[in-house]
Tab-separated table of C-alpha atoms in Angstrom:
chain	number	residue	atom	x	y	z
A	1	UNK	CA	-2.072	19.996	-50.686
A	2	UNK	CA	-3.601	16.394	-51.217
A	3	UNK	CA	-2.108	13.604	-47.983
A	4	UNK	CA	-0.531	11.258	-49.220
A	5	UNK	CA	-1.208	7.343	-48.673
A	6	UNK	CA	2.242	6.630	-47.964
A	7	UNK	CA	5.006	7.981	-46.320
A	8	UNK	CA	8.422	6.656	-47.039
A	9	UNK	CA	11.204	7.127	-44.724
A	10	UNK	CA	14.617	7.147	-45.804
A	11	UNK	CA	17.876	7.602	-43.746
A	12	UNK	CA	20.817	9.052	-45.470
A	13	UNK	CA	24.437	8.782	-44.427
A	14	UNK	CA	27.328	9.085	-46.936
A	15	UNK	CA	25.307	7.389	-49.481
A	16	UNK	CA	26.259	9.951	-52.630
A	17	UNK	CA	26.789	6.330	-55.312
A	18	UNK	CA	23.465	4.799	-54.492
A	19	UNK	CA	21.045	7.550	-53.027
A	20	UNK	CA	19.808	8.803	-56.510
A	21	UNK	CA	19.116	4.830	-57.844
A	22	UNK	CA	17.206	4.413	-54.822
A	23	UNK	CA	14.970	7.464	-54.972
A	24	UNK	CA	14.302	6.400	-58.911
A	25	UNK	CA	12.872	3.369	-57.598
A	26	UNK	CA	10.338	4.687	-55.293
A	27	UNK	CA	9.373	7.095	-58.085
A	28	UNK	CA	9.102	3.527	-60.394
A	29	UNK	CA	6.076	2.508	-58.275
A	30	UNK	CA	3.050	1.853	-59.829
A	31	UNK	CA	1.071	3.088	-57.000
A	32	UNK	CA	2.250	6.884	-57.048
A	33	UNK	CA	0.055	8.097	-54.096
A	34	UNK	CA	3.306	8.899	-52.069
A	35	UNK	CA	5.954	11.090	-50.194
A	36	UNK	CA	9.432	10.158	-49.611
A	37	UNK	CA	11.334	11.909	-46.907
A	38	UNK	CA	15.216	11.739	-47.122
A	39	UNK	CA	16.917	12.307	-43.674
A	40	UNK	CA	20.417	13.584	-44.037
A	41	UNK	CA	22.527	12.032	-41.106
A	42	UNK	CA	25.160	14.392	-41.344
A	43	UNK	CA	26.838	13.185	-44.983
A	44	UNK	CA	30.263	14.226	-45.717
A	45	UNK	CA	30.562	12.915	-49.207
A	46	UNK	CA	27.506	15.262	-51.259
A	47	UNK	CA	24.911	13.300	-50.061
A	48	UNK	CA	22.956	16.095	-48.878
A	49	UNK	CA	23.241	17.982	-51.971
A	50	UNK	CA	22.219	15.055	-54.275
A	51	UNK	CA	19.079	14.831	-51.871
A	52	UNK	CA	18.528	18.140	-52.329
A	53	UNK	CA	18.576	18.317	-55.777
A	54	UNK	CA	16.478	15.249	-56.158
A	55	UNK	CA	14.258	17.121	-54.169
A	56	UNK	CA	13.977	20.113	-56.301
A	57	UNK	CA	13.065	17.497	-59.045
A	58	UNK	CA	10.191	15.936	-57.545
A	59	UNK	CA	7.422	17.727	-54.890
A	60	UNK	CA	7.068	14.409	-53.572
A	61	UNK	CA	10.618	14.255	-52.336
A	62	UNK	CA	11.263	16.210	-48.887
A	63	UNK	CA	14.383	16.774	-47.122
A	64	UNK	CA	15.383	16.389	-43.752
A	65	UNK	CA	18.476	16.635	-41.383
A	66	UNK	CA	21.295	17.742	-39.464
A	67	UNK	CA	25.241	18.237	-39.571
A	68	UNK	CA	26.270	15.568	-37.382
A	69	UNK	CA	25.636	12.205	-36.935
A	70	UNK	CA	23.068	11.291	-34.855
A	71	UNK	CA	22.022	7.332	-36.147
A	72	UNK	CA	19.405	6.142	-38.281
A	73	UNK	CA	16.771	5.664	-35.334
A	74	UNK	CA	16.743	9.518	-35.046
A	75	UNK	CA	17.020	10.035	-38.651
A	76	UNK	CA	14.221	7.521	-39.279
A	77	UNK	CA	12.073	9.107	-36.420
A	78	UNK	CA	12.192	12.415	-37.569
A	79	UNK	CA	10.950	11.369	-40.875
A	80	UNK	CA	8.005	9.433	-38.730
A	81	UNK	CA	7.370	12.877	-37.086
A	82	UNK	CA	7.165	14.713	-40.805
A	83	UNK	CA	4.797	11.749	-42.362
A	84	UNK	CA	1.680	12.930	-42.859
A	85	UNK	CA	0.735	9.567	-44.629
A	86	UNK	CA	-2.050	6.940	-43.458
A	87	UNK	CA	0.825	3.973	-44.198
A	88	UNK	CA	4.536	4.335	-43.117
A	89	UNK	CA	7.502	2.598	-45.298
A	90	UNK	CA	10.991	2.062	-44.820
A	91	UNK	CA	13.928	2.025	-47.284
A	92	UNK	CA	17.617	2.634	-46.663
A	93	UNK	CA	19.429	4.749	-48.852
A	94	UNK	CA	21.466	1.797	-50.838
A	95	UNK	CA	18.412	-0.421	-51.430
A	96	UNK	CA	15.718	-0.528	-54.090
A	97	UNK	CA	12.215	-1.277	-54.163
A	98	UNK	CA	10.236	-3.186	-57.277
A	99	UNK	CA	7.972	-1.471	-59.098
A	100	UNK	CA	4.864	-2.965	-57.851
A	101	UNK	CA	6.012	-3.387	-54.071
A	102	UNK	CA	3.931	-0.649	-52.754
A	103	UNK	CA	1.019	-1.348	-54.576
A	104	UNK	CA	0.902	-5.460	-53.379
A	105	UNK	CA	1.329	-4.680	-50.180
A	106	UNK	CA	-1.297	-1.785	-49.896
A	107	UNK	CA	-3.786	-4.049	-51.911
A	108	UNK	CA	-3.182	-7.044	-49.108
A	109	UNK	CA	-3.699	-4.881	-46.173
A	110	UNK	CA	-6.380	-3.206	-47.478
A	111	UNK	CA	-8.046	-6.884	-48.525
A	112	UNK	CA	-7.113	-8.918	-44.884
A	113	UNK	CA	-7.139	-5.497	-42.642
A	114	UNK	CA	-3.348	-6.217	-42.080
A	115	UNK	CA	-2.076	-3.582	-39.980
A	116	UNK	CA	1.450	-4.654	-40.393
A	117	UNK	CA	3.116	-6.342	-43.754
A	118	UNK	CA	6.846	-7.055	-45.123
A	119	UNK	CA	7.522	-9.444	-47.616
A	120	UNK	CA	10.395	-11.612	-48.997
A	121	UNK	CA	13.653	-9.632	-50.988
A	122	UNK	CA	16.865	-10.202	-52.790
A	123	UNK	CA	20.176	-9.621	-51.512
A	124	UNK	CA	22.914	-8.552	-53.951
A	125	UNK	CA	26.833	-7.401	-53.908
A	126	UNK	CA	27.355	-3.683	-54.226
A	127	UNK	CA	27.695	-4.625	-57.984
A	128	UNK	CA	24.239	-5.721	-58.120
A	129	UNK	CA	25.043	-9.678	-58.409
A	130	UNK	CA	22.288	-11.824	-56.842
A	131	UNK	CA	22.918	-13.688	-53.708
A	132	UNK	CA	20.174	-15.346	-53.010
A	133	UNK	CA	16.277	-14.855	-51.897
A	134	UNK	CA	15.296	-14.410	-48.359
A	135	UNK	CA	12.088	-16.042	-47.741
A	136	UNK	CA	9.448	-15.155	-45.348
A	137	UNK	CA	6.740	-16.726	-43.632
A	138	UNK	CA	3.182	-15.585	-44.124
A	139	UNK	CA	2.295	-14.625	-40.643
A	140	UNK	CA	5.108	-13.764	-37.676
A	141	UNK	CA	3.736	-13.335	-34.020
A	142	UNK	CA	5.501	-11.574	-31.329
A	143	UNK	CA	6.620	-14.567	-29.405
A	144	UNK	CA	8.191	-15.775	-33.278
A	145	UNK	CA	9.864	-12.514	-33.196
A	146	UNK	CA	11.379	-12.574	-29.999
A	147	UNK	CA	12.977	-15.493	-31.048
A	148	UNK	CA	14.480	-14.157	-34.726
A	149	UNK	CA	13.972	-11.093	-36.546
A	150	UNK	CA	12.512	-12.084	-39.857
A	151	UNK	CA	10.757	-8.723	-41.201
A	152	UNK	CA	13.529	-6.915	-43.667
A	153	UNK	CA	13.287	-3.234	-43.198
A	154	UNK	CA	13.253	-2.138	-46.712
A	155	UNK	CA	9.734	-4.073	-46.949
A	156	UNK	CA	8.396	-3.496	-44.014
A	157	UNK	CA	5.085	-0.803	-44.051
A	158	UNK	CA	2.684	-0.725	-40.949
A	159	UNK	CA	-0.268	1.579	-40.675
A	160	UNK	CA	-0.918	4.516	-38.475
A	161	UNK	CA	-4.429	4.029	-38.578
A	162	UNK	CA	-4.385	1.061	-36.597
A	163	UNK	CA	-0.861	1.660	-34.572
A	164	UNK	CA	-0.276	5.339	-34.457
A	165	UNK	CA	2.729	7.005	-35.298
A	166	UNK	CA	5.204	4.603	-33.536
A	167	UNK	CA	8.604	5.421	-33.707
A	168	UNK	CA	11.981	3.486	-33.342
A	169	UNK	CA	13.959	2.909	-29.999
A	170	UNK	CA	17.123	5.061	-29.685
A	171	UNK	CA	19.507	2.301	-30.066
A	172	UNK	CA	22.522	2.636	-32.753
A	173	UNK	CA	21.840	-1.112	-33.774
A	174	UNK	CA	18.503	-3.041	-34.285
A	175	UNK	CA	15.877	0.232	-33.677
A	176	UNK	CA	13.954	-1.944	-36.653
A	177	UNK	CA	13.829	-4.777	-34.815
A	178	UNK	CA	12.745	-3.018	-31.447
A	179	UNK	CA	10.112	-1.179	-33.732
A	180	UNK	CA	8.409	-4.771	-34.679
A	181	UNK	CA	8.540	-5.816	-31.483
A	182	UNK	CA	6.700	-2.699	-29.987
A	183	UNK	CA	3.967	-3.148	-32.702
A	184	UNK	CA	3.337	-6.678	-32.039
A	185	UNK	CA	3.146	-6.253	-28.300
A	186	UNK	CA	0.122	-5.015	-28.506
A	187	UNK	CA	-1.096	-8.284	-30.080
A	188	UNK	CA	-1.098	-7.689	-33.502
A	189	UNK	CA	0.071	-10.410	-36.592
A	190	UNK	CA	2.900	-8.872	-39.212
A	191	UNK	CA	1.588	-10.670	-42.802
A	192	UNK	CA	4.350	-11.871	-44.772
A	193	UNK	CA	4.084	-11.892	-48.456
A	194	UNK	CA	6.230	-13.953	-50.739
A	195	UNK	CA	6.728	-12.192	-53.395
A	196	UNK	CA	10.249	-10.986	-53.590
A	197	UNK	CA	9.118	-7.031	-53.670
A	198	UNK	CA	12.822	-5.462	-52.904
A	199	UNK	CA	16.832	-5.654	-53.250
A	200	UNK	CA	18.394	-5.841	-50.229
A	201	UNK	CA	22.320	-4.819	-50.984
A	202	UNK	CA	24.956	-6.401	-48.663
A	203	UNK	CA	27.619	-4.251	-47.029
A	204	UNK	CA	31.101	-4.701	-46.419
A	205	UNK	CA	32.851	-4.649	-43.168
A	206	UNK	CA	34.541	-7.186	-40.540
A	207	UNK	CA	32.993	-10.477	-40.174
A	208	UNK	CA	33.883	-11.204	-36.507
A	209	UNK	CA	33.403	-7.237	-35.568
A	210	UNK	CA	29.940	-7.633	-37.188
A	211	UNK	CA	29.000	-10.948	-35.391
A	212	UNK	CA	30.415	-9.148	-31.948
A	213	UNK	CA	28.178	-6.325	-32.358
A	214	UNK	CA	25.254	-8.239	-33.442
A	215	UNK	CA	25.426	-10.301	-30.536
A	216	UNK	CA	25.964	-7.162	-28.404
A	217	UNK	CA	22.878	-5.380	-30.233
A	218	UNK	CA	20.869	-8.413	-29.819
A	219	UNK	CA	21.555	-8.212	-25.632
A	220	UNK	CA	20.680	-4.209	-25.347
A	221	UNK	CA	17.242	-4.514	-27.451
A	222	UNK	CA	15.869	-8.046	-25.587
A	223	UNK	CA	17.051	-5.865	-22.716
A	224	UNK	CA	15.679	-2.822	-22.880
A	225	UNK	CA	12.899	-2.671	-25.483
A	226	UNK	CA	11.837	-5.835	-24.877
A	227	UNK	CA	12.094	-5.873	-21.103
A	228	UNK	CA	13.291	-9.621	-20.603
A	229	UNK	CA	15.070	-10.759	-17.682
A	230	UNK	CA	18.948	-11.616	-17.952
A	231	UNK	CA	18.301	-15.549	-18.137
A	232	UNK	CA	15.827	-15.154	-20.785
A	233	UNK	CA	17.834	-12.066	-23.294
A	234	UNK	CA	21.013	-14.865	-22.791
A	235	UNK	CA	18.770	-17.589	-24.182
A	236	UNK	CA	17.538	-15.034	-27.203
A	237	UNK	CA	20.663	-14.223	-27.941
A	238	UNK	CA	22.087	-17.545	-27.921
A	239	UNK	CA	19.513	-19.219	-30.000
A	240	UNK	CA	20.188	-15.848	-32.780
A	241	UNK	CA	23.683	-16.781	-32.912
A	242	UNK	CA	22.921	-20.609	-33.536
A	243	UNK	CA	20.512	-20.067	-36.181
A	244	UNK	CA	22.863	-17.764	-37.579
A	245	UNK	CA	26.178	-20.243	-37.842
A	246	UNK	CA	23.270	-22.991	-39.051
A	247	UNK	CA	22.282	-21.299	-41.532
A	248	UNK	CA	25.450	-20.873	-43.073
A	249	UNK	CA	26.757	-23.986	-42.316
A	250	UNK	CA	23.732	-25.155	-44.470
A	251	UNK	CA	24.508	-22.795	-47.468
A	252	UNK	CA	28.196	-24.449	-47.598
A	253	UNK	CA	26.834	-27.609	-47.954
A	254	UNK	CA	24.414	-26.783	-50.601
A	255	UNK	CA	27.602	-25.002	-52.761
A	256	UNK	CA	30.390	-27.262	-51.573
């Protein structure tokens, strides 16, 4: 059996309406050269079958999992641990890739040397309405990622070759985040590319729950992944939460 060139991790929990959409767009790429493992997080609602049957469809499709739920930085881990591709990718189970995302970004790192790259999306409703681009910048440090996390996970792809097989932190919330951070700490530059290369789709759920446990997410990873002091994780988290509320102060204004 032929290794793949890219390995692309996908956790799976209770995701039965979008699971099989997402899949289709990973098998959409134009760069084919991949595997896609899809890490059952203890589904209730026929996800697991649905990955298994997509699985039975394509030998590029692999399944992975458990019964109970365990959180998508052991789910996402264990599909680190199967890769057996030079390039690691991420994609949740309700978002969708373009057709040419895998092949930009393997052309770019393979041009520069990049050993890290993400690049801008779209974020939609759960209808698949557009709301809006998120733009990135072209090159984020790790003192610029201390500060915000700007690298989306469904475009984010970092390679092995120059990293290792890194995995997530164990944290319920943010294990992304604390990923980036590890892989810049060693000095590295994540390359941002422009190009809107993925749809991002938003989520329901509380708005002040969400903001409380985003703040409280925000405090555990500066704390223990990135090993900051209390004065400094307070000032993090602080200047996240302002950013946050001024950016969507500013998007009122623009609509009102």
């Amino acid at each position: 059996m032929s290794t793949p060139r890219v390995s692309v991790v996908t956790p799976v929990y209770n995701a039965v309406r979008t699971l099989e959409a997402t899949v289709a767009s990973v098998q959409a790429q134009t760069m084919s050269d991949w595997e896609m493992f899809l890490i059952d997080d203890g589904s209730d609602d026929g996800s697991a079958e649905l990955a298994r049957a997509l699985a039975d469809r394509d030998p590029r499709v692999h399944l992975l999992g458990w019964k109970d739920n365990r959180g998508a930085a052991e789910a996402r881990n264990a599909g680190i641990r199967a890769s057996r591709g030079r390039y690691i990718a991420f994609l949740d189970a309700d978002d969708l890739w373009r057709a040419e995302k895998l092949a930009v970004q393997l052309d770019h790192m393979e041009t520069t040397g990049a050993g890290f790259v993400f690049s801008a999306y779209r974020r939609m409703d759960a209808k698949g309405n557009p709301l809006g681009r998120v733009q990135v910048p072209e090159q984020v440090t790790h003192a610029m990622l201390l500060r915000e996390n700007m690298i989306g996970c469904l475009t984010a792809v970092y390679d092995t070759a120059h990293f290792g097989r890194v995995e997530m932190p164990l944290l319920r919330r943010r294990q992304d985040y604390g990923l980036w951070l590890r892989l810049l700490e060693t000095g590295a530059e994540a390359h941002g590319i422009t190009e809107v290369l993925a749809d991002y789709r938003v989520g329901g759920g509380s708005l002040s729950s969400s903001r409380t446990a985003a703040l409280a997410a925000n405090w555990t990873l500066y704390r223990e992944v990135a090993g900051l002091g209390r004065f400094r994780a307070a000032t993090h988290v602080g200047g996240n939460a302002a950013r946050v509320i001024l950016r969507r102060l500013r998007a009122r204004w623009r609509t009102g």
